[in-house]
Short mmCIF file of C-alpha atoms in Angstrom, two decimals:
data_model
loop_
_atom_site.label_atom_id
_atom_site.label_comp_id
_atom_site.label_asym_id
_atom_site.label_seq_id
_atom_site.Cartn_x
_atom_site.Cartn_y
_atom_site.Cartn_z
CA UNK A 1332 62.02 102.63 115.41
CA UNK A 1333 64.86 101.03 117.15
CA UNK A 1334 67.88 99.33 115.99
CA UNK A 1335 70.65 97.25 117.29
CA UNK A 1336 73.03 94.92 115.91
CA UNK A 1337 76.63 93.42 116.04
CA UNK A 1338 79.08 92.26 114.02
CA UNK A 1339 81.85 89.92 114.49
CA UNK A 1340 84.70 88.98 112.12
CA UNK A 1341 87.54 86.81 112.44
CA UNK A 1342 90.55 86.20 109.81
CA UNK A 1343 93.51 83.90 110.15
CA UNK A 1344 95.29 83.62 106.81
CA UNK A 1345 93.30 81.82 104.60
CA UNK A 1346 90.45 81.53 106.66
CA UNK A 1347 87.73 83.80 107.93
CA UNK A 1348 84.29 83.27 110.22
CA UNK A 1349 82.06 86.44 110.02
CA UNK A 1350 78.77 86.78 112.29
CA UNK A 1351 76.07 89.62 112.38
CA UNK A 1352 72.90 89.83 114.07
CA UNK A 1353 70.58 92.15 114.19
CA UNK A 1354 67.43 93.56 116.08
CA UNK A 1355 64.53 96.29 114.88
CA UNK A 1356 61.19 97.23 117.00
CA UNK A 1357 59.08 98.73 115.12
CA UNK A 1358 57.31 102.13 117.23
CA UNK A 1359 53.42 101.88 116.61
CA UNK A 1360 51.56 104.27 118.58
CA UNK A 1361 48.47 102.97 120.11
CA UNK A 1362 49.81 99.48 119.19
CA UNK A 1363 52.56 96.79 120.92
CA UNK A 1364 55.71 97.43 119.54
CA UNK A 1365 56.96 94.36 117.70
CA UNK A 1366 60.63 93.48 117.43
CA UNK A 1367 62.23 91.92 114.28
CA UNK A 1368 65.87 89.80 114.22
CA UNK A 1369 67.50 88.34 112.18
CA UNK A 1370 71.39 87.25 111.29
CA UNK A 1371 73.90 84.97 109.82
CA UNK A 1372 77.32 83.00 110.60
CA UNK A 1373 79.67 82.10 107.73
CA UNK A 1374 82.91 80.50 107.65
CA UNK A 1375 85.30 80.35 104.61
CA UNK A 1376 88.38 78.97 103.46
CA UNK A 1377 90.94 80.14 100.37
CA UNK A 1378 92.20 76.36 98.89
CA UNK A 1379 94.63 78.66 97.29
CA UNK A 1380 97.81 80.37 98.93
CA UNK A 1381 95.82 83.53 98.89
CA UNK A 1382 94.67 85.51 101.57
CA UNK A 1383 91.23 86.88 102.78
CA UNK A 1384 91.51 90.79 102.94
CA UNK A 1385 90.28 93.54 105.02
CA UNK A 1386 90.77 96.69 105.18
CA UNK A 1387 89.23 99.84 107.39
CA UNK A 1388 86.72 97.72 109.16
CA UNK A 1389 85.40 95.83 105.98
CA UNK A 1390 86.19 92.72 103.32
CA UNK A 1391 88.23 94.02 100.97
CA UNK A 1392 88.79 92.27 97.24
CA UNK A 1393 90.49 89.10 97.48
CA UNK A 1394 93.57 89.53 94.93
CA UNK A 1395 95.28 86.03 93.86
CA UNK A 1396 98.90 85.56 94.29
CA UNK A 1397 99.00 83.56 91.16
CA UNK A 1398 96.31 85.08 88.25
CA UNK A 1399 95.07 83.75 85.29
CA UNK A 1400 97.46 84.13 82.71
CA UNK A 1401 100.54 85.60 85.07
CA UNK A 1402 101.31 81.69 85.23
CA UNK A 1403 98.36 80.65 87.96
CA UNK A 1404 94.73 79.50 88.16
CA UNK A 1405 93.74 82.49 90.57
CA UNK A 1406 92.40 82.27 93.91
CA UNK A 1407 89.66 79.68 94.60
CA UNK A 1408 87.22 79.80 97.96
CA UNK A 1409 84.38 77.88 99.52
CA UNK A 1410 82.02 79.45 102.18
CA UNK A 1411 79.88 77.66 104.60
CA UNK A 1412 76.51 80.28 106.00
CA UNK A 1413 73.59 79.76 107.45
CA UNK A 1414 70.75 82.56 108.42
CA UNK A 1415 67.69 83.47 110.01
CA UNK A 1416 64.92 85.73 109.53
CA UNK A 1417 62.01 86.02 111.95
CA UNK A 1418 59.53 88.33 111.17
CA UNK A 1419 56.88 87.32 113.55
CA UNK A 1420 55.93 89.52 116.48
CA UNK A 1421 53.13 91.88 118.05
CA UNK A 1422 50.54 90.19 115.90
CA UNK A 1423 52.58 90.48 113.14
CA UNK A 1424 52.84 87.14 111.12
CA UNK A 1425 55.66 87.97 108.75
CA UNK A 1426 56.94 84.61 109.28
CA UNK A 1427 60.70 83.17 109.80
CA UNK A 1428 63.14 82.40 107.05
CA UNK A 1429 66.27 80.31 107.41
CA UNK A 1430 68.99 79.66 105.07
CA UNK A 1431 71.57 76.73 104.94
CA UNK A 1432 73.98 77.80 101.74
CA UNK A 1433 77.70 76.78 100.81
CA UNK A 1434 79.60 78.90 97.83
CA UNK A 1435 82.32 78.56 95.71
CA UNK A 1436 83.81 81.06 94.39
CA UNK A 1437 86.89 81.37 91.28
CA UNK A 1438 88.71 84.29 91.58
CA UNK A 1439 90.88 84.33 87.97
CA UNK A 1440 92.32 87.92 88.54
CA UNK A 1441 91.89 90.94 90.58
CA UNK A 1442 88.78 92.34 88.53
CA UNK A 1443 86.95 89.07 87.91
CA UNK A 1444 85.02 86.78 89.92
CA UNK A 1445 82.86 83.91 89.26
CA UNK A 1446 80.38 82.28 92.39
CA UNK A 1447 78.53 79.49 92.34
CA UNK A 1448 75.74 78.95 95.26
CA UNK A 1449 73.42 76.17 96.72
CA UNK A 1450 70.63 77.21 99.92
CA UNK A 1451 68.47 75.49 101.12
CA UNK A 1452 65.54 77.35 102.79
CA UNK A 1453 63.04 76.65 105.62
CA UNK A 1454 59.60 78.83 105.60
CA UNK A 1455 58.20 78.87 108.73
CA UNK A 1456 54.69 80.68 108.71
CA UNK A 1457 55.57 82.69 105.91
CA UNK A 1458 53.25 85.30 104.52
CA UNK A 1459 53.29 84.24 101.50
CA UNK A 1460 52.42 80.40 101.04
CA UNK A 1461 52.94 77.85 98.91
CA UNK A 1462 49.58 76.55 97.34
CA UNK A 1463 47.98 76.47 100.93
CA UNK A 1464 51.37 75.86 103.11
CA UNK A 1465 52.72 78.60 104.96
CA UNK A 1466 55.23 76.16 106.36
CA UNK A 1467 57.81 74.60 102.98
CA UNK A 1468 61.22 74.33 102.15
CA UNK A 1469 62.99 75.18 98.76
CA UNK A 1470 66.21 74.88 96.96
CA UNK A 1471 68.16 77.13 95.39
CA UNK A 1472 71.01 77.18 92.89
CA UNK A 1473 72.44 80.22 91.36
CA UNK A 1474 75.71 81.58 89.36
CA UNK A 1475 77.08 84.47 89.07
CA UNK A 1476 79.67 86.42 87.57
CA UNK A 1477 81.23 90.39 87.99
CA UNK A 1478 83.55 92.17 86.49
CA UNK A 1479 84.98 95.28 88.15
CA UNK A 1480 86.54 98.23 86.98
CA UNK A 1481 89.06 100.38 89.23
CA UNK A 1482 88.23 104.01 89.63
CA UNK A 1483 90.03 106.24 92.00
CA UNK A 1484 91.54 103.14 94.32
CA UNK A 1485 88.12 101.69 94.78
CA UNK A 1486 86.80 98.87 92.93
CA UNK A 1487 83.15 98.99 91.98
CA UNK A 1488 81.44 96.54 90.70
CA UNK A 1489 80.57 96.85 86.60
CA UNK A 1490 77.54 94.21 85.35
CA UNK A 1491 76.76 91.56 87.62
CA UNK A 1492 74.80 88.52 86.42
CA UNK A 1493 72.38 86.23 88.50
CA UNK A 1494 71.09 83.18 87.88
CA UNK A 1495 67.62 81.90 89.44
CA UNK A 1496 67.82 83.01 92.75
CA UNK A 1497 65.96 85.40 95.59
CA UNK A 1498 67.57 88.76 96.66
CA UNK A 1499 67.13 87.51 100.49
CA UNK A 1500 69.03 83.72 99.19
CA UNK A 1501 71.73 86.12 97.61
CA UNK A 1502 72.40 88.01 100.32
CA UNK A 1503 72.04 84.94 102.49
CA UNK A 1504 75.02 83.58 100.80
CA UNK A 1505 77.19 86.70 101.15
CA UNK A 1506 76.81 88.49 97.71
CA UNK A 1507 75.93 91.48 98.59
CA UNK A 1508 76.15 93.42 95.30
CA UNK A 1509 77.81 96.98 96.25
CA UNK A 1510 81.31 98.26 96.00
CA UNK A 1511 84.66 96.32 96.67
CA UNK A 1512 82.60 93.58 98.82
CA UNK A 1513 80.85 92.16 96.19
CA UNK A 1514 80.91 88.68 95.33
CA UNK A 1515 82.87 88.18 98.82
CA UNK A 1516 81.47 87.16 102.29
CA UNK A 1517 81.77 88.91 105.27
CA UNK A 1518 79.60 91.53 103.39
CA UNK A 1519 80.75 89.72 100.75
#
């Protein structure tokens, strides 16, 4: 197989756009090759005086200025994405996905986050239909909510929770559950 992709991210203060797109052909001998992309562009904002972090090429924990119970509400954020998926090529009918989400997310203190998500997703020949469709459109609302324990100047994530929601609509929205960018776009 084959694989390229880019990723761009840019951060001004309280505000950060992120895209990422990415390409895979898939070697068959003795068949055509087919080639699979997909990718997503977010924007956020902070409402709060806080800042978005980064740190050695990736999103790092957003810390608030003013936490819970040091005299502040913590940080709050909303995040605007949208993605694609097509997984159609070759005679391969995989079918194309795309997302349309918005997040907001309550950051109380540095090891506690709370993220509330809406998508709404387009089907487009998907492999899997809907009663006899292979062309539909869903909604999807989901909660969530990680702690995060510090070990060693890392922060990984403890017990996530998630509410009603696909894996691909989760990760669509930027929650990528793994280390310090959990719960945060940009790998989020």
């Amino acid at each position: 197989e084959r694989s390229i992709g880019a990723e761009l991210a840019w951060i001004k203060g309280r505000f950060h756009a992120t895209a990422e797109a990415q390409w895979l052909t898939a070697k068959r001998p003795g068949l055509a090759d087919p080639t699979f992309n997909g990718g997503y562009a977010e924007a956020g904002f902070l409402l709060t005086g806080d800042v978005t972090a980064y740190k050695g090429g990736a999103y790092d924990s957003i810390r608030p200025r003013n936490p819970l119970g040091k005299g502040g509400m913590g940080a709050f954020q909303v995040n605007a994405r949208y993605d694609w998926l097509d997984l159609s090529d070759a005679g391969i009918a995989g079918g194309k996905q795309q997302v349309a989400g918005e997040s907001l997310l309550w950051i109380p203190t540095d090891y506690v986050r709370f993220i509330l998500n809406y998508g709404h997703i387009w089907l487009d020949g998907a492999a899997v239909p809907a009663g006899a469709d292979r062309d539909y459109s869903a909604d999807s609302l989901g909660m969530r909510a990680a702690a995060y324990a510090r070990q060693d100047n890392e922060t990984a994530e403890a017990t996530p929770s998630r509410g009603g929601q696909c894996a691909a609509h989760a990760r669509g929205l930027g929650l990528r559950a793994h280390g310090r960018n959990s719960g945060r776009s940009g790998r989020q």
